[in-house]
Amino acid sequence: MSDKLPVISIVCPFFNEEDGVSLFLKETSRVLNEIQKPFEIVAVNDGSEDSTLEKLFNAKEEYPELRVINLSRNFGKEAALTAGLDSAKGEVIIPIDADLQNPPELIKEFIVQWQKGFDVVLAKRNNRASENITKRIPAKLFYKFHNTISNTKIPEDVGDFRLMTRKVVNSIRKLPENQRFMKGIFAWVGFRTTTIEYNHVKREAGKTSFQGRKLLDLAIDDLTSFSIIPLRIWISIGSVIALISFFYGSFIILRTLVLGIDLPGYASMVTMVLFLGGIQLISIGVLGEYVGRIYKEVKQRPSYIIENEY
């Protein structure tokens, strides 16, 4: 690698991507060489269980601009991305996924927009045809729900793939939280932003490990990181139930006093008890999510641990 500081830093988390390492480095390096600016590729191995680390290490001979950050275990994509941003040295930093669903060719347009004066250049998918319906619909609902309850709006169909200038990344690095939802953090810091659209293509190699439970956990992290509306919702629900209960109770008492009709029996009572018990358990669960986040944050553990850099 040249002693000259890079202008462009590519940050890419890797987790069990052994089949895609060579193709990713080949395509990304080709595009960066065409731009003709000093660059580095910061590959963060997030505790891969296959030969990803070995392939990255062996690739350094062919790609001298490659830096390999090896984490001590799997900390998750958000932590790996944070490690890459902390380690990047360039004037502009571009997070990208290793699966090439984010086309490296778009980096050229990123640089054009940066040279026009933008601090952040977002890449927005103009379709999600490469994803199945079980992922497209929840994603759409997630964006709508988040942007309804949170003051920090996340652009729909915009992932981590973007360009950020050094001052943007430095601002992100000042944020101390351990439980990090990077899309929300990217949106929260602001700065002058533009958006370009692209076609989100199918994965070139391997298979994604970012689905199911991990996506649900990420959604919960987002909702509890950028809004207290879920807590306020239960205040409203409790108030409405209390009001309904008061009027219903008053109605039963008056009906009994005036008409002499017996009070509702065992079935009605059990139904109401179970209903209110369920509401209470859900509200305690929502409160528990926030308390759990406080518990994790006050311990002040680092988001990641670097085992070594190659």
Coordinates of C-alpha atoms in Angstrom, one line a residue, residues 13 31 35 61 63 66 70 77 79 84 99-100 110 112 119 127 131 162 165 185 201 215 221 241 295 305:
P13 CA -18.2 -6.4 6.7
V31 CA -13.9 0.3 -10.4
I35 CA -11.5 6.4 -10.6
E61 CA -0.6 -10.0 -2.0
Y63 CA -4.5 -6.3 -3.6
L66 CA -6.6 -4.3 1.2
N70 CA -10.3 -9.4 12.2
K77 CA -23.1 -6.5 11.1
A79 CA -20.7 -3.6 15.2
G84 CA -14.8 -0.4 9.7
D99 CA -22.5 -9.9 -2.0
L100 CA -22.3 -7.3 -4.8
F110 CA -20.9 8.8 -5.6
V112 CA -19.2 12.9 -8.9
D119 CA -21.4 15.3 2.3
N127 CA -37.0 -2.0 -6.9
E131 CA -36.0 -10.2 -2.7
R162 CA -23.7 5.3 0.6
T165 CA -17.3 12.5 4.0
I185 CA -27.5 6.9 13.1
V201 CA -29.5 -7.2 -8.2
L215 CA -34.0 -8.8 11.1
D221 CA -33.2 -2.1 18.2
I241 CA -59.3 0.7 28.8
Y295 CA -28.8 -2.1 31.3
I305 CA -13.0 -6.1 19.9

